[in-house]
PDB file of C-alpha atoms in Angstrom:
ATOM      1  CA  UNK C   1      21.011  33.664  65.615  1.00  0.00           C
ATOM      2  CA  UNK C   2      19.975  32.809  62.099  1.00  0.00           C
ATOM      3  CA  UNK C   3      16.462  31.639  61.316  1.00  0.00           C
ATOM      4  CA  UNK C   4      15.430  29.656  58.274  1.00  0.00           C
ATOM      5  CA  UNK C   5      11.807  29.395  57.159  1.00  0.00           C
ATOM      6  CA  UNK C   6      10.428  27.256  54.348  1.00  0.00           C
ATOM      7  CA  UNK C   7       7.160  27.542  52.466  1.00  0.00           C
ATOM      8  CA  UNK C   8       5.393  26.066  49.462  1.00  0.00           C
ATOM      9  CA  UNK C   9       4.756  22.458  50.438  1.00  0.00           C
ATOM     10  CA  UNK C  10       1.472  20.987  49.282  1.00  0.00           C
ATOM     11  CA  UNK C  11      -0.405  17.961  48.019  1.00  0.00           C
ATOM     12  CA  UNK C  12       0.049  17.483  44.274  1.00  0.00           C
ATOM     13  CA  UNK C  13      -0.681  14.765  41.734  1.00  0.00           C
ATOM     14  CA  UNK C  14       2.083  12.769  40.107  1.00  0.00           C
ATOM     15  CA  UNK C  15       3.488  14.652  37.141  1.00  0.00           C
ATOM     16  CA  UNK C  16       2.690  18.002  38.688  1.00  0.00           C
ATOM     17  CA  UNK C  17       4.935  20.820  39.856  1.00  0.00           C
ATOM     18  CA  UNK C  18       5.645  22.682  43.063  1.00  0.00           C
ATOM     19  CA  UNK C  19       7.941  25.511  44.011  1.00  0.00           C
ATOM     20  CA  UNK C  20       9.446  25.615  47.490  1.00  0.00           C
ATOM     21  CA  UNK C  21      10.860  28.807  48.920  1.00  0.00           C
ATOM     22  CA  UNK C  22      13.205  29.413  51.803  1.00  0.00           C
ATOM     23  CA  UNK C  23      14.367  32.596  53.492  1.00  0.00           C
ATOM     24  CA  UNK C  24      17.204  33.019  55.972  1.00  0.00           C
ATOM     25  CA  UNK C  25      17.198  35.980  58.343  1.00  0.00           C
ATOM     26  CA  UNK C  26      18.921  37.268  61.438  1.00  0.00           C
ATOM     27  CA  UNK C  27      22.539  38.027  62.183  1.00  0.00           C
ATOM     28  CA  UNK C  28      23.881  37.042  58.793  1.00  0.00           C
ATOM     29  CA  UNK C  29      27.256  38.248  57.623  1.00  0.00           C
ATOM     30  CA  UNK C  30      27.561  35.817  54.742  1.00  0.00           C
ATOM     31  CA  UNK C  31      26.036  32.586  53.532  1.00  0.00           C
ATOM     32  CA  UNK C  32      28.258  30.017  51.904  1.00  0.00           C
ATOM     33  CA  UNK C  33      25.761  27.276  51.121  1.00  0.00           C
ATOM     34  CA  UNK C  34      21.987  27.066  50.912  1.00  0.00           C
ATOM     35  CA  UNK C  35      20.243  23.865  50.089  1.00  0.00           C
ATOM     36  CA  UNK C  36      17.289  21.545  50.349  1.00  0.00           C
ATOM     37  CA  UNK C  37      17.115  18.188  52.045  1.00  0.00           C
ATOM     38  CA  UNK C  38      14.217  15.803  52.504  1.00  0.00           C
ATOM     39  CA  UNK C  39      13.176  13.049  54.837  1.00  0.00           C
ATOM     40  CA  UNK C  40      10.563  10.459  54.001  1.00  0.00           C
ATOM     41  CA  UNK C  41       8.904   8.353  56.714  1.00  0.00           C
ATOM     42  CA  UNK C  42      11.261   5.667  57.966  1.00  0.00           C
ATOM     43  CA  UNK C  43      14.192   7.030  55.986  1.00  0.00           C
ATOM     44  CA  UNK C  44      17.211   9.178  56.716  1.00  0.00           C
ATOM     45  CA  UNK C  45      17.375  12.799  55.713  1.00  0.00           C
ATOM     46  CA  UNK C  46      19.001  13.135  52.291  1.00  0.00           C
ATOM     47  CA  UNK C  47      20.362  15.919  50.147  1.00  0.00           C
ATOM     48  CA  UNK C  48      18.060  17.060  47.360  1.00  0.00           C
ATOM     49  CA  UNK C  49      19.980  20.039  46.000  1.00  0.00           C
ATOM     50  CA  UNK C  50      22.346  22.719  47.229  1.00  0.00           C
ATOM     51  CA  UNK C  51      24.085  25.824  45.953  1.00  0.00           C
ATOM     52  CA  UNK C  52      27.498  26.923  47.174  1.00  0.00           C
ATOM     53  CA  UNK C  53      28.372  30.588  46.890  1.00  0.00           C
ATOM     54  CA  UNK C  54      25.645  30.845  44.296  1.00  0.00           C
ATOM     55  CA  UNK C  55      27.685  28.925  41.748  1.00  0.00           C
ATOM     56  CA  UNK C  56      28.427  25.280  42.420  1.00  0.00           C
ATOM     57  CA  UNK C  57      25.356  23.051  42.505  1.00  0.00           C
ATOM     58  CA  UNK C  58      24.781  19.505  43.669  1.00  0.00           C
ATOM     59  CA  UNK C  59      21.686  17.439  42.966  1.00  0.00           C
ATOM     60  CA  UNK C  60      20.622  14.028  44.109  1.00  0.00           C
ATOM     61  CA  UNK C  61      20.646  11.618  41.176  1.00  0.00           C
ATOM     62  CA  UNK C  62      16.957  10.944  41.734  1.00  0.00           C
ATOM     63  CA  UNK C  63      15.983  14.565  41.019  1.00  0.00           C
ATOM     64  CA  UNK C  64      18.406  15.539  38.249  1.00  0.00           C
ATOM     65  CA  UNK C  65      16.559  16.903  35.260  1.00  0.00           C
ATOM     66  CA  UNK C  66      13.373  17.446  37.255  1.00  0.00           C
ATOM     67  CA  UNK C  67      14.336  19.819  40.088  1.00  0.00           C
ATOM     68  CA  UNK C  68      16.096  23.163  39.814  1.00  0.00           C
ATOM     69  CA  UNK C  69      17.595  25.122  42.689  1.00  0.00           C
ATOM     70  CA  UNK C  70      18.037  28.869  42.508  1.00  0.00           C
ATOM     71  CA  UNK C  71      19.283  31.444  44.947  1.00  0.00           C
ATOM     72  CA  UNK C  72      19.015  35.182  45.498  1.00  0.00           C
ATOM     73  CA  UNK C  73      22.141  36.141  47.398  1.00  0.00           C
ATOM     74  CA  UNK C  74      20.944  39.678  48.066  1.00  0.00           C
ATOM     75  CA  UNK C  75      17.765  38.429  49.740  1.00  0.00           C
ATOM     76  CA  UNK C  76      19.247  35.309  51.363  1.00  0.00           C
ATOM     77  CA  UNK C  77      16.621  33.142  49.748  1.00  0.00           C
ATOM     78  CA  UNK C  78      16.715  29.845  47.915  1.00  0.00           C
ATOM     79  CA  UNK C  79      13.975  28.239  45.843  1.00  0.00           C
ATOM     80  CA  UNK C  80      13.456  24.706  44.624  1.00  0.00           C
ATOM     81  CA  UNK C  81      11.416  24.257  41.466  1.00  0.00           C
ATOM     82  CA  UNK C  82      10.139  20.700  41.334  1.00  0.00           C
ATOM     83  CA  UNK C  83       8.695  19.352  38.090  1.00  0.00           C
ATOM     84  CA  UNK C  84       7.476  15.932  37.015  1.00  0.00           C
ATOM     85  CA  UNK C  85       6.883  14.998  40.627  1.00  0.00           C
ATOM     86  CA  UNK C  86       6.692  11.336  41.582  1.00  0.00           C
ATOM     87  CA  UNK C  87       5.106   9.632  44.590  1.00  0.00           C
ATOM     88  CA  UNK C  88       8.606   8.791  45.817  1.00  0.00           C
ATOM     89  CA  UNK C  89       9.282  12.531  46.154  1.00  0.00           C
ATOM     90  CA  UNK C  90       6.856  12.576  49.066  1.00  0.00           C
ATOM     91  CA  UNK C  91       8.727  13.797  52.141  1.00  0.00           C
ATOM     92  CA  UNK C  92       9.255  16.659  54.511  1.00  0.00           C
ATOM     93  CA  UNK C  93      11.574  19.108  52.792  1.00  0.00           C
ATOM     94  CA  UNK C  94      14.040  21.065  54.900  1.00  0.00           C
ATOM     95  CA  UNK C  95      16.016  24.155  54.020  1.00  0.00           C
ATOM     96  CA  UNK C  96      19.565  24.550  55.274  1.00  0.00           C
ATOM     97  CA  UNK C  97      21.848  27.558  55.385  1.00  0.00           C
ATOM     98  CA  UNK C  98      25.542  27.518  56.300  1.00  0.00           C
ATOM     99  CA  UNK C  99      27.602  30.636  56.749  1.00  0.00           C
ATOM    100  CA  UNK C 100      29.040  33.254  59.076  1.00  0.00           C
ATOM    101  CA  UNK C 101      27.086  35.433  61.487  1.00  0.00           C
ATOM    102  CA  UNK C 102      27.682  39.107  62.157  1.00  0.00           C
ATOM    103  CA  UNK C 103      29.378  38.010  65.358  1.00  0.00           C
ATOM    104  CA  UNK C 104      31.813  36.068  63.182  1.00  0.00           C
ATOM    105  CA  UNK C 105      30.720  32.698  64.395  1.00  0.00           C
ATOM    106  CA  UNK C 106      29.759  29.948  62.013  1.00  0.00           C
ATOM    107  CA  UNK C 107      26.147  28.915  61.705  1.00  0.00           C
ATOM    108  CA  UNK C 108      24.448  25.846  60.270  1.00  0.00           C
ATOM    109  CA  UNK C 109      20.722  26.532  60.459  1.00  0.00           C
ATOM    110  CA  UNK C 110      17.739  24.397  59.556  1.00  0.00           C
ATOM    111  CA  UNK C 111      14.126  25.220  58.980  1.00  0.00           C
ATOM    112  CA  UNK C 112      11.250  23.261  60.474  1.00  0.00           C
ATOM    113  CA  UNK C 113      10.355  21.672  57.167  1.00  0.00           C
ATOM    114  CA  UNK C 114       7.476  21.774  54.720  1.00  0.00           C
ATOM    115  CA  UNK C 115       5.454  18.735  53.692  1.00  0.00           C
ATOM    116  CA  UNK C 116       5.348  17.671  50.056  1.00  0.00           C
ATOM    117  CA  UNK C 117       2.927  14.886  49.219  1.00  0.00           C
ATOM    118  CA  UNK C 118       2.663  13.458  45.709  1.00  0.00           C
ATOM    119  CA  UNK C 119      -0.352  11.286  45.013  1.00  0.00           C
ATOM    120  CA  UNK C 120      -0.325   8.583  42.346  1.00  0.00           C
TER     121      UNK C 120
END
């Protein structure tokens, strides 16, 4: 089993910054992709940013230039630096990790989410 735990969500004013952190632990042999998704009330979960093998990155158009994803492969962690936050960034943010376990079975693990609220 692979567990994923997020932290760092908070209430912040528009224009402010937050840094989310995520750590994966358990029977990890390798992690291919780590990323952040978010889900606002009444909306579907959407990709915010993800890193593949620590090199290729994808960002949602709505966060490009404001959010930065970074990963520590040795520690199996991924952070999301969020700047110039907007009220529309308000959502529950989920961390996701995809890889191979030590039992050589694939895993696709999600955290429970951390709430980010941006006030106008």
